[in-house]
Tab-separated table of C-alpha atoms in Angstrom:
chain	number	residue	atom	x	y	z
S	14	MET	CA	-0.213	0.136	-0.378
S	15	ALA	CA	1.108	3.222	-0.990
S	16	PRO	CA	1.725	5.597	2.311
S	17	SER	CA	-0.913	8.762	1.745
S	18	THR	CA	1.103	11.940	0.237
S	19	PRO	CA	0.459	15.599	1.900
S	20	PHE	CA	-1.916	16.388	-1.047
S	21	ASP	CA	-3.829	12.825	-0.089
S	22	ARG	CA	-4.161	14.614	3.562
S	23	SER	CA	-5.095	17.924	2.516
S	24	ARG	CA	-7.806	16.218	0.079
S	25	SER	CA	-9.342	14.297	3.833
S	26	GLY	CA	-9.197	17.014	5.283
S	27	LEU	CA	-11.732	19.160	3.106
S	28	SER	CA	-13.906	16.767	2.496
S	29	ARG	CA	-14.534	16.550	6.724
S	30	ARG	CA	-15.371	20.195	6.772
S	31	PRO	CA	-18.492	20.097	5.511
S	32	ARG	CA	-19.996	17.385	7.611
S	33	ILE	CA	-18.686	20.021	10.825
S	34	ALA	CA	-19.514	22.677	9.785
S	35	TRP	CA	-23.204	21.326	8.901
S	36	ALA	CA	-23.322	19.422	12.657
S	37	THR	CA	-22.482	22.719	14.526
S	38	ALA	CA	-24.422	24.735	12.120
S	39	TRP	CA	-27.668	22.133	13.055
S	40	LEU	CA	-26.257	22.402	17.037
S	41	ALA	CA	-26.515	26.164	16.831
S	42	VAL	CA	-30.316	26.075	15.535
S	43	PHE	CA	-31.007	23.155	18.309
S	44	LEU	CA	-29.757	25.787	21.496
S	45	ALA	CA	-31.466	28.672	19.083
S	46	GLY	CA	-35.014	26.526	19.479
S	47	MET	CA	-34.228	25.602	22.688
S	48	LEU	CA	-33.621	29.142	24.107
S	49	LEU	CA	-36.496	30.769	21.883
S	50	LEU	CA	-38.570	27.778	23.401
S	51	ALA	CA	-37.248	28.684	27.549
S	52	ALA	CA	-37.847	31.926	25.838
S	53	TRP	CA	-41.403	32.208	25.116
S	54	PRO	CA	-44.118	32.458	27.685
S	55	GLU	CA	-41.427	36.274	28.638
S	56	LEU	CA	-41.413	37.001	24.922
S	57	ASP	CA	-45.401	36.125	24.846
S	58	LEU	CA	-45.773	37.659	28.202
S	59	LEU	CA	-44.117	40.228	26.458
S	60	TRP	CA	-46.271	41.275	23.854
S	61	ARG	CA	-49.555	40.919	25.710
S	62	LEU	CA	-48.300	43.698	28.194
S	63	ASN	CA	-47.128	46.122	25.068
S	64	ALA	CA	-50.512	45.327	22.689
S	65	VAL	CA	-52.367	45.632	26.027
S	66	GLY	CA	-50.793	49.099	26.379
S	67	SER	CA	-51.309	50.380	23.463
S	68	LYS	CA	-54.707	50.137	22.946
S	69	LEU	CA	-55.739	51.237	27.149
S	70	ASP	CA	-53.705	54.855	25.152
S	71	ARG	CA	-56.075	54.197	22.102
S	72	HIS	CA	-58.879	53.988	24.366
S	73	LEU	CA	-57.428	56.792	26.608
S	74	VAL	CA	-57.279	59.646	23.321
S	75	THR	CA	-59.702	58.220	21.502
S	76	GLY	CA	-62.988	57.457	23.555
S	77	ASP	CA	-63.742	54.082	21.458
S	78	GLN	CA	-64.371	51.689	23.807
S	79	GLU	CA	-63.164	48.618	21.492
S	80	PRO	CA	-59.491	49.089	21.816
S	81	LEU	CA	-60.952	48.551	25.824
S	82	VAL	CA	-62.353	45.633	25.408
S	83	GLU	CA	-59.303	44.062	23.313
S	84	ALA	CA	-57.660	44.932	26.118
S	85	GLU	CA	-59.663	43.725	28.937
S	86	ARG	CA	-59.647	40.679	26.397
S	87	LEU	CA	-55.905	40.075	26.993
S	88	LEU	CA	-55.083	40.108	29.919
S	89	GLY	CA	-58.996	37.655	30.388
S	90	LEU	CA	-60.701	40.427	32.559
S	91	ASP	CA	-63.500	38.542	30.136
S	92	VAL	CA	-63.074	34.989	31.197
S	93	VAL	CA	-64.742	33.733	34.283
S	94	SER	CA	-62.830	30.602	34.049
S	95	THR	CA	-58.830	30.114	33.651
S	96	ALA	CA	-57.848	26.690	33.816
S	97	ALA	CA	-58.512	25.862	30.509
S	98	ARG	CA	-56.875	28.842	28.707
S	99	PRO	CA	-53.441	29.744	31.493
S	100	TRP	CA	-52.500	32.591	29.241
S	101	PHE	CA	-55.869	33.802	28.940
S	102	GLY	CA	-56.474	35.799	32.343
S	103	PRO	CA	-55.367	37.036	35.841
S	104	PRO	CA	-51.653	34.988	36.399
S	105	ALA	CA	-51.731	33.036	40.230
S	106	GLY	CA	-49.070	33.111	42.240
S	107	GLY	CA	-45.897	31.318	40.835
S	108	SER	CA	-46.589	32.497	37.557
S	109	ILE	CA	-44.535	33.842	34.942
S	110	ALA	CA	-46.805	36.436	34.735
S	111	ASP	CA	-47.257	37.450	38.163
S	112	ARG	CA	-45.187	40.559	38.566
S	113	ALA	CA	-45.958	44.044	38.669
S	114	SER	CA	-45.608	45.296	35.350
S	115	TYR	CA	-48.376	42.618	34.125
S	116	TRP	CA	-50.812	43.883	37.647
S	117	ARG	CA	-50.113	47.603	36.924
S	118	LEU	CA	-51.592	47.170	33.444
S	119	TYR	CA	-54.292	45.228	34.802
S	120	GLY	CA	-55.440	47.474	37.480
S	121	SER	CA	-55.077	50.084	35.581
S	122	VAL	CA	-57.844	48.762	32.422
S	123	ALA	CA	-59.974	46.702	35.549
S	124	ALA	CA	-60.113	50.143	36.781
S	125	LEU	CA	-62.146	51.498	34.028
S	126	THR	CA	-64.270	48.942	34.101
S	127	PRO	CA	-64.160	47.576	38.255
S	128	SER	CA	-65.636	44.686	39.119
S	129	GLU	CA	-65.585	42.132	41.973
S	130	ASP	CA	-63.438	39.216	40.476
S	131	ALA	CA	-60.891	42.233	39.672
S	132	PHE	CA	-60.504	43.616	42.922
S	133	ARG	CA	-60.374	40.030	44.448
S	134	LEU	CA	-57.179	39.402	42.251
S	135	LEU	CA	-55.770	42.043	42.821
S	136	SER	CA	-56.390	41.688	46.916
S	137	ALA	CA	-54.410	38.392	46.189
S	138	ALA	CA	-51.895	40.221	44.241
S	139	GLU	CA	-51.054	42.325	47.077
S	140	ARG	CA	-50.993	39.926	49.618
S	141	ARG	CA	-48.546	37.750	47.457
S	142	GLY	CA	-46.871	41.048	47.451
S	143	SER	CA	-46.713	41.473	43.631
S	144	LEU	CA	-48.250	45.047	43.630
S	145	ASP	CA	-45.218	48.290	43.599
S	146	ARG	CA	-46.807	51.498	43.932
S	147	THR	CA	-48.827	52.136	40.967
S	148	GLY	CA	-50.209	49.216	41.326
S	149	ARG	CA	-51.791	49.137	45.310
S	150	LEU	CA	-53.035	52.835	43.218
S	151	TRP	CA	-55.016	50.802	41.571
S	152	LEU	CA	-56.428	48.312	43.916
S	153	GLY	CA	-57.390	51.477	45.794
S	154	GLU	CA	-59.423	52.338	42.749
S	155	VAL	CA	-60.832	48.811	42.353
S	156	ALA	CA	-61.721	48.616	46.187
S	157	ALA	CA	-62.814	52.388	46.132
S	158	ALA	CA	-65.154	51.296	42.695
S	159	THR	CA	-66.113	48.313	44.152
S	160	GLY	CA	-67.647	49.612	47.664
S	161	HIS	CA	-64.167	48.060	49.520
S	162	TRP	CA	-63.798	51.735	51.408
S	163	GLU	CA	-61.140	49.966	54.134
S	164	GLU	CA	-58.996	48.455	51.504
S	165	ALA	CA	-58.585	51.049	50.033
S	166	GLU	CA	-57.759	53.680	52.558
S	167	ARG	CA	-54.822	51.162	53.137
S	168	SER	CA	-54.153	50.762	49.240
S	169	TYR	CA	-53.685	55.061	49.555
S	170	ALA	CA	-52.413	54.536	52.357
S	171	THR	CA	-49.415	53.224	50.874
S	172	THR	CA	-48.817	55.327	47.835
S	173	ASP	CA	-49.552	58.901	49.005
S	174	ALA	CA	-51.410	59.941	46.212
S	175	ALA	CA	-53.515	62.774	48.578
S	176	ASN	CA	-53.994	65.304	46.118
S	177	LEU	CA	-56.061	62.876	43.667
S	178	LEU	CA	-58.263	61.794	46.880
S	179	LEU	CA	-58.767	65.185	47.790
S	180	ALA	CA	-60.280	66.511	44.750
S	181	ARG	CA	-62.643	63.358	44.413
S	182	ALA	CA	-63.932	64.235	47.939
S	183	GLU	CA	-64.214	68.135	47.211
S	184	GLU	CA	-65.978	67.477	43.834
S	185	ALA	CA	-68.049	64.751	46.243
S	186	TYR	CA	-69.074	67.610	49.215
S	187	THR	CA	-69.654	70.384	45.517
S	188	ALA	CA	-71.788	67.489	44.442
S	189	GLY	CA	-74.099	66.873	47.476
S	190	ASP	CA	-72.922	63.733	47.784
S	191	GLU	CA	-71.383	64.106	51.188
S	192	THR	CA	-71.571	60.163	52.151
S	193	THR	CA	-68.894	60.293	49.012
S	194	ALA	CA	-66.820	62.726	50.070
S	195	ALA	CA	-66.384	60.949	53.440
S	196	HIS	CA	-64.705	57.866	52.142
S	197	TRP	CA	-62.866	60.390	49.798
S	198	TYR	CA	-62.255	62.854	52.623
S	199	GLU	CA	-61.114	59.961	55.440
S	200	THR	CA	-59.007	57.424	52.362
S	201	ALA	CA	-57.340	60.913	51.553
S	202	ALA	CA	-56.416	61.264	55.798
S	203	ALA	CA	-54.853	58.282	55.337
S	204	SER	CA	-53.414	58.461	52.437
S	205	THR	CA	-51.411	61.515	53.512
S	206	LEU	CA	-50.588	60.574	57.764
S	207	ALA	CA	-49.076	57.691	56.480
S	208	ASN	CA	-46.328	59.650	54.223
S	209	PRO	CA	-44.204	62.031	56.532
S	210	VAL	CA	-42.188	65.053	55.012
S	211	ASP	CA	-39.155	63.849	56.399
S	212	ARG	CA	-36.242	66.247	56.538
S	213	PRO	CA	-33.679	65.655	54.197
S	214	VAL	CA	-29.785	66.267	54.907
S	215	GLY	CA	-27.454	68.184	52.847
S	216	SER	CA	-27.074	70.612	50.374
S	217	PRO	CA	-29.076	74.272	51.547
S	218	ASP	CA	-30.908	72.729	47.878
S	219	HIS	CA	-32.451	70.401	49.908
S	220	ASP	CA	-33.240	72.104	52.828
S	221	ASP	CA	-35.539	74.689	50.592
S	222	GLU	CA	-36.960	71.166	48.463
S	223	PHE	CA	-38.500	69.576	51.917
S	224	LEU	CA	-39.830	73.703	52.832
S	225	SER	CA	-41.517	73.601	49.912
S	226	ARG	CA	-42.735	69.819	50.344
S	227	ALA	CA	-44.080	70.553	53.997
S	228	ASN	CA	-45.243	74.095	52.585
S	229	GLY	CA	-47.556	72.284	50.493
S	230	ARG	CA	-48.179	69.176	52.824
S	231	ALA	CA	-49.276	71.858	55.942
S	232	THR	CA	-51.777	73.232	53.498
S	233	LEU	CA	-52.738	69.748	51.806
S	234	LEU	CA	-53.787	68.578	55.632
S	235	LEU	CA	-55.531	71.548	56.306
S	236	ARG	CA	-57.563	70.989	53.460
S	237	ILE	CA	-58.812	67.674	54.616
S	238	GLY	CA	-59.096	68.649	58.330
S	239	ARG	CA	-61.681	71.194	57.040
S	240	GLY	CA	-63.552	68.209	55.086
S	241	LEU	CA	-63.512	65.785	57.753
S	242	LEU	CA	-65.178	68.366	59.101
S	243	ASN	CA	-67.833	69.594	56.950
S	244	VAL	CA	-68.906	66.269	56.597
S	245	GLY	CA	-69.228	65.961	59.974
S	246	LEU	CA	-66.279	63.605	61.342
S	247	PRO	CA	-64.266	66.138	64.029
S	248	ALA	CA	-62.261	62.890	65.737
S	249	ARG	CA	-60.805	61.958	61.980
S	250	ALA	CA	-60.218	65.563	61.237
S	251	LEU	CA	-58.517	66.401	64.458
S	252	PRO	CA	-55.323	64.300	64.216
S	253	VAL	CA	-54.839	65.529	60.179
S	254	LEU	CA	-55.477	68.746	61.969
S	255	GLU	CA	-52.736	68.256	64.746
S	256	ARG	CA	-50.408	67.013	62.006
S	257	ALA	CA	-51.098	69.417	59.554
S	258	GLU	CA	-50.144	72.391	63.020
S	259	SER	CA	-47.043	70.156	63.375
S	260	GLU	CA	-45.390	70.428	60.391
S	261	MET	CA	-46.739	74.237	59.567
S	262	GLN	CA	-43.757	75.193	62.433
S	263	ALA	CA	-41.282	73.564	60.169
S	264	SER	CA	-43.075	75.241	56.603
S	265	THR	CA	-42.933	79.534	56.248
S	266	ILE	CA	-47.147	79.493	54.644
S	267	GLY	CA	-48.848	82.118	55.027
S	268	VAL	CA	-50.173	84.048	57.379
S	269	HIS	CA	-53.720	82.935	56.072
S	270	GLU	CA	-53.151	79.856	56.143
S	271	GLU	CA	-51.078	79.189	59.697
S	272	GLN	CA	-53.912	81.124	60.923
S	273	SER	CA	-56.706	78.729	59.317
S	274	ILE	CA	-54.918	75.625	60.893
S	275	ARG	CA	-55.307	76.942	64.585
S	276	PHE	CA	-58.888	78.124	64.106
S	277	THR	CA	-60.276	75.169	62.408
S	278	LEU	CA	-57.704	72.841	64.736
S	279	ALA	CA	-59.996	74.887	67.661
S	280	ARG	CA	-63.456	74.118	66.196
S	281	ALA	CA	-62.417	70.239	65.426
S	282	LEU	CA	-61.295	69.960	68.734
S	283	LEU	CA	-64.451	71.540	70.671
S	284	LEU	CA	-66.669	69.526	68.768
S	285	THR	CA	-64.947	66.539	69.071
S	286	SER	CA	-66.550	64.995	72.008
S	287	SER	CA	-65.666	63.169	75.226
S	288	PRO	CA	-66.710	61.859	78.247
S	289	ASP	CA	-64.372	62.977	80.695
S	290	ALA	CA	-65.159	66.484	82.150
S	291	ALA	CA	-61.524	66.972	82.323
S	292	ASP	CA	-60.168	66.385	78.875
S	293	LYS	CA	-62.925	68.992	78.302
S	294	LEU	CA	-61.791	71.460	80.516
S	295	SER	CA	-58.156	70.731	79.011
S	296	ARG	CA	-59.628	71.266	74.819
S	297	ARG	CA	-61.512	74.380	75.644
S	298	GLN	CA	-58.180	76.131	76.863
S	299	ARG	CA	-55.866	74.820	74.178
S	300	ALA	CA	-58.673	75.823	72.073
S	301	LEU	CA	-58.697	79.341	73.512
S	302	LEU	CA	-54.875	79.580	73.471
S	303	LEU	CA	-54.862	78.208	69.554
S	304	VAL	CA	-57.554	81.785	69.444
S	305	ASP	CA	-55.094	84.125	70.952
S	306	ARG	CA	-52.028	83.538	68.667
S	307	ALA	CA	-53.856	83.167	65.566
S	308	ILE	CA	-55.007	86.754	66.074
S	309	GLU	CA	-51.812	87.864	67.335
S	310	VAL	CA	-50.141	86.908	63.859
S	311	ARG	CA	-52.407	89.256	62.569
S	312	GLU	CA	-55.980	91.197	63.541
S	313	SER	CA	-58.669	91.411	60.909
S	314	GLY	CA	-61.879	91.738	60.066
S	315	TRP	CA	-61.899	87.605	58.889
S	316	SER	CA	-59.534	86.205	62.001
S	317	ARG	CA	-62.288	88.079	64.539
S	318	TYR	CA	-64.963	86.571	62.776
S	319	GLU	CA	-63.490	83.251	62.946
S	320	GLU	CA	-63.058	83.928	66.599
S	321	ALA	CA	-66.739	84.658	67.082
S	322	GLN	CA	-67.335	81.294	65.346
S	323	ILE	CA	-65.090	79.503	67.911
S	324	ARG	CA	-66.616	81.645	71.210
S	325	LEU	CA	-69.968	80.552	70.009
S	326	LEU	CA	-69.222	76.916	70.184
S	327	LEU	CA	-67.367	77.866	73.532
S	328	GLY	CA	-71.268	79.197	74.547
S	329	ASP	CA	-69.213	82.815	75.372
S	330	ARG	CA	-71.958	84.413	73.624
S	331	ARG	CA	-70.557	87.931	74.878
S	332	GLU	CA	-67.623	87.737	73.399
S	333	ALA	CA	-69.066	86.725	70.438
S	334	VAL	CA	-70.674	89.640	70.669
S	335	GLN	CA	-67.487	91.927	71.370
S	336	ALA	CA	-65.532	89.725	68.212
S	337	LEU	CA	-68.841	90.606	65.748
S	338	ARG	CA	-68.385	94.337	66.358
S	339	SER	CA	-64.827	93.774	65.839
S	340	SER	CA	-64.526	92.187	62.588
S	341	ILE	CA	-67.281	94.550	61.033
S	342	ARG	CA	-64.735	97.822	62.233
S	343	LEU	CA	-61.804	96.571	60.567
S	344	ASP	CA	-63.472	95.167	57.511
S	345	ARG	CA	-67.418	96.483	56.409
S	346	ARG	CA	-67.645	94.744	53.770
S	347	ALA	CA	-67.505	91.010	54.774
S	348	PRO	CA	-71.587	89.912	54.760
S	349	GLU	CA	-70.748	87.402	57.188
S	350	PRO	CA	-69.869	89.006	60.506
S	351	TYR	CA	-73.459	91.684	60.141
S	352	LEU	CA	-75.700	88.158	59.350
S	353	ALA	CA	-73.770	86.196	62.600
S	354	LEU	CA	-74.262	89.581	64.692
S	355	GLY	CA	-77.874	89.601	63.169
S	356	ALA	CA	-78.983	86.194	64.136
S	357	ILE	CA	-77.814	86.954	67.559
S	358	LEU	CA	-79.530	89.710	68.370
S	359	GLU	CA	-82.912	87.786	66.483
S	360	GLN	CA	-82.421	84.954	68.787
S	361	ASP	CA	-82.305	86.806	72.080
S	362	GLY	CA	-85.611	89.205	70.954
S	363	LEU	CA	-83.884	92.180	69.323
S	364	PRO	CA	-85.745	92.103	66.222
S	365	SER	CA	-85.431	95.548	65.220
S	366	LEU	CA	-81.429	95.986	66.029
S	367	ALA	CA	-80.993	93.179	64.127
S	368	ARG	CA	-83.071	95.404	61.172
S	369	ASP	CA	-81.283	98.044	61.564
S	370	LEU	CA	-77.805	96.536	61.286
S	371	TYR	CA	-78.796	94.389	58.300
S	372	GLY	CA	-80.152	97.677	57.002
S	373	THR	CA	-76.808	99.095	57.778
S	374	ALA	CA	-74.757	96.342	55.957
S	375	ALA	CA	-76.847	97.214	52.825
S	376	GLU	CA	-76.223	100.335	52.646
S	377	VAL	CA	-72.534	99.092	52.362
S	378	LEU	CA	-72.735	95.837	50.322
S	379	ARG	CA	-76.147	96.892	47.827
S	380	GLY	CA	-77.325	93.711	46.355
S	381	ASN	CA	-75.580	91.079	48.555
S	382	PRO	CA	-78.646	88.884	48.245
S	383	ALA	CA	-78.152	87.866	51.905
S	384	ILE	CA	-77.855	90.791	53.679
S	385	GLU	CA	-80.693	91.748	51.281
S	386	SER	CA	-83.053	89.117	52.764
S	387	ALA	CA	-81.889	89.613	56.486
S	388	TRP	CA	-82.816	93.189	56.500
S	389	ALA	CA	-85.900	92.274	54.755
S	390	ARG	CA	-87.528	89.563	56.548
S	391	THR	CA	-86.748	91.137	59.512
S	392	SER	CA	-88.211	94.744	58.362
S	393	TYR	CA	-91.559	92.243	57.564
S	394	HIS	CA	-91.433	91.105	61.932
S	395	THR	CA	-90.622	95.132	63.135
S	396	MET	CA	-92.706	97.272	60.141
S	397	THR	CA	-96.429	97.077	58.855
S	398	PRO	CA	-97.048	94.637	55.847
S	399	LEU	CA	-97.173	97.838	53.644
S	400	GLU	CA	-94.193	99.315	54.753
S	401	ALA	CA	-92.071	96.203	54.274
S	402	LEU	CA	-93.924	94.867	51.136
S	403	PRO	CA	-91.308	96.687	48.638
S	404	ARG	CA	-88.122	95.499	50.978
S	405	LEU	CA	-89.457	91.988	50.521
S	406	GLN	CA	-90.163	92.443	46.759
S	407	HIS	CA	-86.958	93.836	46.424
S	408	ALA	CA	-85.161	91.288	48.085
S	409	ALA	CA	-86.782	88.334	45.736
S	410	GLY	CA	-86.168	90.292	42.907
S	411	THR	CA	-82.869	89.067	43.774
S	412	ILE	CA	-81.254	85.668	43.538
S	413	THR	CA	-81.767	84.434	46.898
S	414	ARG	CA	-83.273	81.054	48.345
S	415	ASP	CA	-83.922	82.023	51.265
S	416	PRO	CA	-87.209	80.024	51.889
S	417	TYR	CA	-87.432	82.659	54.992
S	418	LEU	CA	-87.811	85.847	52.990
S	419	PHE	CA	-89.724	83.984	50.122
S	420	ALA	CA	-92.736	82.918	53.443
S	421	ALA	CA	-92.378	86.223	54.952
S	422	LEU	CA	-93.622	87.679	50.882
S	423	GLY	CA	-96.683	85.341	51.437
S	424	ASP	CA	-97.785	86.191	54.924
S	425	CYS	CA	-96.950	90.012	53.554
S	426	LEU	CA	-99.439	89.298	50.466
S	427	ALA	CA	-101.764	87.540	52.778
S	428	GLU	CA	-102.050	90.146	55.555
S	429	LEU	CA	-102.391	92.554	52.526
S	430	GLY	CA	-105.830	90.723	50.827
S	431	ASP	CA	-103.429	89.442	48.162
S	432	VAL	CA	-103.664	85.910	48.643
S	433	GLU	CA	-103.198	84.667	44.823
S	434	GLY	CA	-100.160	86.868	45.319
S	435	ALA	CA	-98.969	85.110	48.532
S	436	ARG	CA	-99.468	82.136	46.917
S	437	THR	CA	-96.949	82.657	44.001
S	438	ALA	CA	-94.865	84.311	46.135
S	439	TYR	CA	-94.504	79.902	47.961
S	440	ARG	CA	-94.612	78.261	44.543
S	441	GLU	CA	-91.496	80.878	43.574
S	442	GLY	CA	-89.714	80.192	47.188
S	443	LEU	CA	-90.858	76.525	46.118
S	444	ARG	CA	-88.827	76.687	43.166
S	445	ARG	CA	-85.540	77.825	44.316
S	446	ALA	CA	-85.481	75.818	47.642
S	447	PRO	CA	-87.570	72.974	46.516
S	448	GLY	CA	-88.649	70.782	49.021
S	449	SER	CA	-88.751	73.617	51.882
S	450	ALA	CA	-91.124	71.672	54.898
S	451	LEU	CA	-91.710	75.588	55.590
S	452	LEU	CA	-92.844	76.934	52.421
S	453	ILE	CA	-94.404	73.650	51.638
S	454	SER	CA	-96.580	73.457	55.671
S	455	HIS	CA	-97.511	78.559	54.471
S	456	LEU	CA	-98.867	77.220	51.204
S	457	ARG	CA	-101.397	74.378	53.026
S	458	GLY	CA	-102.403	76.590	55.032
S	459	LEU	CA	-103.369	79.257	52.293
S	460	THR	CA	-107.563	79.244	51.965
S	461	ARG	CA	-109.273	79.890	49.084
S	462	PRO	CA	-112.048	81.883	49.090
S	463	SER	CA	-114.174	78.901	48.611
S	464	GLY	CA	-112.453	78.255	51.849
S	465	GLU	CA	-110.658	74.802	50.081
S	466	THR	CA	-106.308	74.740	50.457
S	467	PRO	CA	-104.693	74.957	47.151
C-alpha cells in the first residue's frame, strides 16, 4: 500500500469540514430553538403587555370602547374561568406573569371597568407581594369603586395619592354627596398621615425642597381636615389638623393659612365629644390658646369673625358679640359678620336692632342677596305690611334662595288681602328651595276664597 502524500491528507481534511460545519450549524439551530422555547412565555407576556398598553392608550385618546374591550380580552378580564386557557386571565402565584408590570396594566384597565373579581384578584396579588406602588394605587381605585373602603384606605396609604383623593372628595362634596365625600376625605387622610415629609440631610437645595414640600403638605392637611369637619367627622379631622399644626412649625406658609390651621384645629377640638370633664376643660383651654395665637399673628375682620365662631361653640356669647363688632369695624364689606351678629340679636329677641344692623349692611353691600333677604325679613317682623312689602319684593328679585324670605313675602301679601300673590310667592320660594317644609306648610295653610286649600 502506497504511503499517503500531503496532498491526500489535505483532500481528506477538506471532506470532513463540511460535515463539521453542518453539525455545528444544526447544533446552533437546536440551541437557538431551545432558547426560544424557554423564552417563549416571557416573549408572549411582553407582547401581550405591549398590545394592552397600546390599546389602552388608544382608548384614552379617542374614547373608543373597542380597544378597551380588546385590552380586557388580552388580560383575561372577560374570562370567568382560566383553567383551560392559562395565558388568558390574571396569573396565580408562581406564574411567570405574576409580576408588577402585569398588575400595573391589569389595574389600569380594571379601574375603568371595576368589578368584584378584579378587586379579589388584585387583593390576592397584593398579599403575594406582586404589586408595586402603582399597582397598589390601582387596587385602591378598584376597591373604592366597588365599595371596599377599608381596603382602599390601606392601599392609598402606601401611595401618597392625597391630592388626587382630596380632589375627588371636594368634587363629591360640591355635588352634595356627603357620604361619598366622607369616604374620599378619609382615604385622603389615611394617605397623607401615612406618608410624612422627612427632612433631608445635606445641601441647602435639599432644605429648600423640604420647605416647599412641607408648605404644600400643611395646606393639604388643612383642606382635608376642614373637609372632614364639613361632613361631620371631627374625630377623624383632629389627627389631620394636629399634623397640620405640627408641620406648619417647620414651614413658611402664609399668615392666612397659619391662622386657618389654628382656627380649624380649635373647632375640631370643641366638636370632638369626650365624656371626661377634665379632657373637655383641657380642650377648651387649648382652643382658646389657639385662637389667641391666631389673632396675635394678624388681627383682621376675617380673624375676628373666625374667633366669634369659636366663641359661640364655647358658649361665650358676649365675647362672640364683641368679636363680631370688631370684625365689622375692621372690614365693613364682609357680609358674614353682619349676618352672624344679626342672628344673635334675633335669637336674643331684638329683631329691631337686627333690622337696623342689616339695613346698615345693605347700604355698604348693595345687592348682596343674603343681606337684602335678612333686612327684608326682619322688616316684615318689625314694621307694617305696607312698609315691609317693597323691601320684601326687592329681596325676592335677587338670586336669593332663602325660604324664610319667600315665607315672609307670602305672609305679607296674604295680610294685605292678595291671596293669589301670596300663593305665587310661596311657589316661587319652592322653585328656588325645593322641598322646603316651611313653604309647603304655608302654602297648604293658604285658603282659597271657597275655603279650600290650594
